[in-house]
PDB file of C-alpha atoms in Angstrom:
ATOM      1  CA  ILE A   1      46.785 214.023 -57.036  1.00 71.00           C
ATOM      2  CA  TRP A   2      44.986 211.772 -59.513  1.00 77.00           C
ATOM      3  CA  GLN A   3      44.392 208.150 -58.632  1.00 77.00           C
ATOM      4  CA  PHE A   4      41.955 205.334 -59.273  1.00 78.00           C
ATOM      5  CA  PRO A   5      38.895 204.946 -57.030  1.00 77.00           C
ATOM      6  CA  GLN A   6      39.741 202.427 -54.324  1.00 78.00           C
ATOM      7  CA  GLY A   7      38.545 200.952 -51.078  1.00 80.00           C
ATOM      8  CA  GLY A   8      38.047 197.829 -49.048  1.00 81.00           C
ATOM      9  CA  VAL A   9      35.761 194.815 -49.065  1.00 86.00           C
ATOM     10  CA  ASP A  10      33.235 194.799 -46.233  1.00 88.00           C
ATOM     11  CA  ALA A  11      32.376 191.674 -44.233  1.00 89.00           C
ATOM     12  CA  ASN A  12      30.066 189.323 -46.158  1.00 92.00           C
ATOM     13  CA  GLU A  13      30.647 191.275 -49.376  1.00 94.00           C
ATOM     14  CA  LYS A  14      31.971 189.833 -52.628  1.00 95.00           C
ATOM     15  CA  GLU A  15      34.950 191.554 -54.215  1.00 93.00           C
ATOM     16  CA  GLU A  16      32.881 192.512 -57.285  1.00 95.00           C
ATOM     17  CA  GLU A  17      30.170 194.048 -55.075  1.00 96.00           C
ATOM     18  CA  ALA A  18      32.819 196.052 -53.250  1.00 94.00           C
ATOM     19  CA  ALA A  19      34.276 197.356 -56.515  1.00 95.00           C
ATOM     20  CA  LEU A  20      30.881 198.656 -57.622  1.00 96.00           C
ATOM     21  CA  ARG A  21      30.053 200.074 -54.179  1.00 94.00           C
ATOM     22  CA  GLU A  22      33.385 201.871 -53.904  1.00 92.00           C
ATOM     23  CA  ALA A  23      33.032 203.392 -57.389  1.00 92.00           C
ATOM     24  CA  SER A  24      29.534 204.563 -56.474  1.00 93.00           C
ATOM     25  CA  GLU A  25      30.594 205.983 -53.095  1.00 91.00           C
ATOM     26  CA  GLU A  26      33.752 207.733 -54.252  1.00 88.00           C
ATOM     27  CA  LEU A  27      32.208 209.206 -57.383  1.00 89.00           C
ATOM     28  CA  ALA A  28      28.856 209.955 -55.734  1.00 90.00           C
ATOM     29  CA  ALA A  29      26.756 208.360 -58.479  1.00 94.00           C
ATOM     30  CA  PRO A  30      24.075 205.657 -58.163  1.00 96.00           C
ATOM     31  CA  ILE A  31      25.493 202.131 -58.041  1.00 96.00           C
ATOM     32  CA  HIS A  32      23.165 200.875 -60.798  1.00 98.00           C
ATOM     33  CA  LEU A  33      25.052 203.127 -63.249  1.00 98.00           C
ATOM     34  CA  PHE A  34      28.241 201.055 -62.894  1.00 97.00           C
ATOM     35  CA  LYS A  35      28.867 197.732 -64.644  1.00 97.00           C
ATOM     36  CA  ILE A  36      31.921 195.494 -64.301  1.00 97.00           C
ATOM     37  CA  ILE A  37      33.505 194.717 -67.652  1.00 95.00           C
ATOM     38  CA  LYS A  38      36.364 192.573 -66.337  1.00 94.00           C
ATOM     39  CA  LYS A  39      38.654 191.888 -63.430  1.00 95.00           C
ATOM     40  CA  ILE A  40      42.238 192.884 -64.239  1.00 93.00           C
ATOM     41  CA  PRO A  41      44.663 190.041 -63.369  1.00 92.00           C
ATOM     42  CA  GLU A  42      47.119 192.257 -61.484  1.00 88.00           C
ATOM     43  CA  THR A  43      47.322 193.043 -57.794  1.00 86.00           C
ATOM     44  CA  HIS A  44      49.201 195.528 -55.678  1.00 82.00           C
ATOM     45  CA  GLN A  45      49.958 195.123 -51.996  1.00 78.00           C
ATOM     46  CA  TYR A  46      49.882 198.459 -50.217  1.00 73.00           C
ATOM     47  CA  ASN A  47      51.714 198.678 -46.925  1.00 70.00           C
ATOM     48  CA  PRO A  48      51.382 202.025 -45.142  1.00 68.00           C
ATOM     49  CA  PRO A  49      54.295 203.666 -43.343  1.00 68.00           C
ATOM     50  CA  ARG A  50      55.087 202.187 -39.945  1.00 70.00           C
ATOM     51  CA  TYR A  51      53.808 205.261 -38.070  1.00 67.00           C
ATOM     52  CA  ALA A  52      50.376 204.808 -39.673  1.00 62.00           C
ATOM     53  CA  GLN A  53      50.349 201.161 -38.663  1.00 62.00           C
ATOM     54  CA  LEU A  54      51.306 201.910 -35.059  1.00 61.00           C
ATOM     55  CA  ILE A  55      49.401 205.119 -34.392  1.00 63.00           C
ATOM     56  CA  GLN A  56      46.374 204.787 -36.644  1.00 63.00           C
ATOM     57  CA  GLY A  57      46.077 201.002 -36.860  1.00 61.00           C
ATOM     58  CA  TYR A  58      46.256 200.812 -40.674  1.00 61.00           C
ATOM     59  CA  LYS A  59      47.383 197.419 -41.905  1.00 67.00           C
ATOM     60  CA  GLY A  60      47.523 197.991 -45.651  1.00 67.00           C
ATOM     61  CA  GLN A  61      45.525 196.264 -48.304  1.00 73.00           C
ATOM     62  CA  LYS A  62      45.742 194.186 -51.432  1.00 79.00           C
ATOM     63  CA  GLN A  63      44.355 196.099 -54.409  1.00 84.00           C
ATOM     64  CA  THR A  64      42.679 194.278 -57.291  1.00 90.00           C
ATOM     65  CA  PRO A  65      41.636 196.496 -60.220  1.00 91.00           C
ATOM     66  CA  TYR A  66      38.426 196.181 -62.209  1.00 94.00           C
ATOM     67  CA  LEU A  67      37.487 197.728 -65.530  1.00 93.00           C
ATOM     68  CA  ILE A  68      34.090 199.293 -64.829  1.00 94.00           C
ATOM     69  CA  GLU A  69      31.808 200.944 -67.349  1.00 94.00           C
ATOM     70  CA  PHE A  70      29.861 204.023 -66.299  1.00 95.00           C
ATOM     71  CA  LEU A  71      26.394 203.851 -67.866  1.00 97.00           C
ATOM     72  CA  GLY A  72      25.212 207.323 -66.892  1.00 96.00           C
ATOM     73  CA  LYS A  73      26.064 210.854 -67.870  1.00 96.00           C
ATOM     74  CA  ASP A  74      28.396 213.358 -66.225  1.00 93.00           C
ATOM     75  CA  SER A  75      25.495 215.087 -64.489  1.00 93.00           C
ATOM     76  CA  ASP A  76      24.888 211.839 -62.530  1.00 95.00           C
ATOM     77  CA  PHE A  77      28.081 212.487 -60.551  1.00 92.00           C
ATOM     78  CA  LYS A  78      27.307 214.493 -57.410  1.00 90.00           C
ATOM     79  CA  LEU A  79      30.801 215.386 -56.231  1.00 86.00           C
ATOM     80  CA  GLU A  80      29.388 217.839 -53.725  1.00 86.00           C
ATOM     81  CA  ASP A  81      28.080 214.713 -51.927  1.00 83.00           C
ATOM     82  CA  SER A  82      31.393 212.855 -52.129  1.00 80.00           C
ATOM     83  CA  HIS A  83      33.737 212.806 -49.174  1.00 81.00           C
ATOM     84  CA  GLU A  84      36.492 211.352 -51.326  1.00 82.00           C
ATOM     85  CA  ALA A  85      36.650 212.828 -54.840  1.00 83.00           C
ATOM     86  CA  GLU A  86      37.103 216.483 -55.631  1.00 86.00           C
ATOM     87  CA  ALA A  87      37.141 216.103 -59.411  1.00 87.00           C
ATOM     88  CA  ILE A  88      36.655 213.525 -62.139  1.00 87.00           C
ATOM     89  CA  LYS A  89      38.546 213.477 -65.392  1.00 87.00           C
ATOM     90  CA  TRP A  90      37.851 211.238 -68.387  1.00 89.00           C
ATOM     91  CA  LEU A  91      41.063 209.947 -69.961  1.00 86.00           C
ATOM     92  CA  ASP A  92      42.121 207.570 -72.645  1.00 86.00           C
ATOM     93  CA  LYS A  93      44.538 204.889 -71.512  1.00 83.00           C
ATOM     94  CA  ARG A  94      47.629 206.759 -72.728  1.00 83.00           C
ATOM     95  CA  GLN A  95      46.777 209.752 -70.544  1.00 88.00           C
ATOM     96  CA  ILE A  96      46.467 207.654 -67.390  1.00 87.00           C
ATOM     97  CA  LEU A  97      50.214 207.203 -67.144  1.00 86.00           C
ATOM     98  CA  GLU A  98      50.811 210.919 -67.628  1.00 87.00           C
ATOM     99  CA  LEU A  99      48.572 211.967 -64.713  1.00 86.00           C
ATOM    100  CA  ILE A 100      48.640 209.150 -62.188  1.00 83.00           C
ATOM    101  CA  HIS A 101      50.525 209.842 -58.952  1.00 77.00           C
ATOM    102  CA  HIS A 102      54.107 208.574 -59.132  1.00 76.00           C
ATOM    103  CA  HIS A 103      53.563 206.178 -56.210  1.00 77.00           C
ATOM    104  CA  ARG A 104      50.987 204.303 -58.319  1.00 80.00           C
ATOM    105  CA  LYS A 105      52.719 204.567 -61.704  1.00 83.00           C
ATOM    106  CA  GLU A 106      54.170 201.034 -61.790  1.00 86.00           C
ATOM    107  CA  PHE A 107      50.805 199.521 -60.857  1.00 86.00           C
ATOM    108  CA  ALA A 108      49.047 201.747 -63.411  1.00 87.00           C
ATOM    109  CA  GLU A 109      51.413 200.545 -66.137  1.00 89.00           C
ATOM    110  CA  LYS A 110      50.404 196.946 -65.386  1.00 88.00           C
ATOM    111  CA  ILE A 111      46.714 197.868 -65.474  1.00 89.00           C
ATOM    112  CA  VAL A 112      46.901 199.796 -68.746  1.00 89.00           C
ATOM    113  CA  LYS A 113      48.282 196.716 -70.541  1.00 90.00           C
ATOM    114  CA  HIS A 114      44.906 195.034 -69.974  1.00 88.00           C
ATOM    115  CA  LEU A 115      42.729 197.849 -71.315  1.00 86.00           C
ATOM    116  CA  ASP A 116      42.579 196.815 -74.967  1.00 74.00           C
TER     117      ASP A 116
END
């Protein structure tokens, strides 16, 4: 399943810092190789299934996308060190909608409109 890197904001952390940290953690590349280009003015509220809320304590999250430039080279990704990503694929914006998981397609369509 292909999806965007994602994650939460830690206590005392700015949203922009969290976006860079999450990209770095999920893609297993040094944080200094990521640069925020812009915040995308769309959000998505994710609410997990009720069983996950009751049994596992998940409460859902509000997702705010960022356009982030990667300043390194592919060899800077160390996926063997990532606990989250198994593969990375570079796409142009038209390809995103072809590969994104169907549960995220509507949100992805909103994001892609801002990638010009």
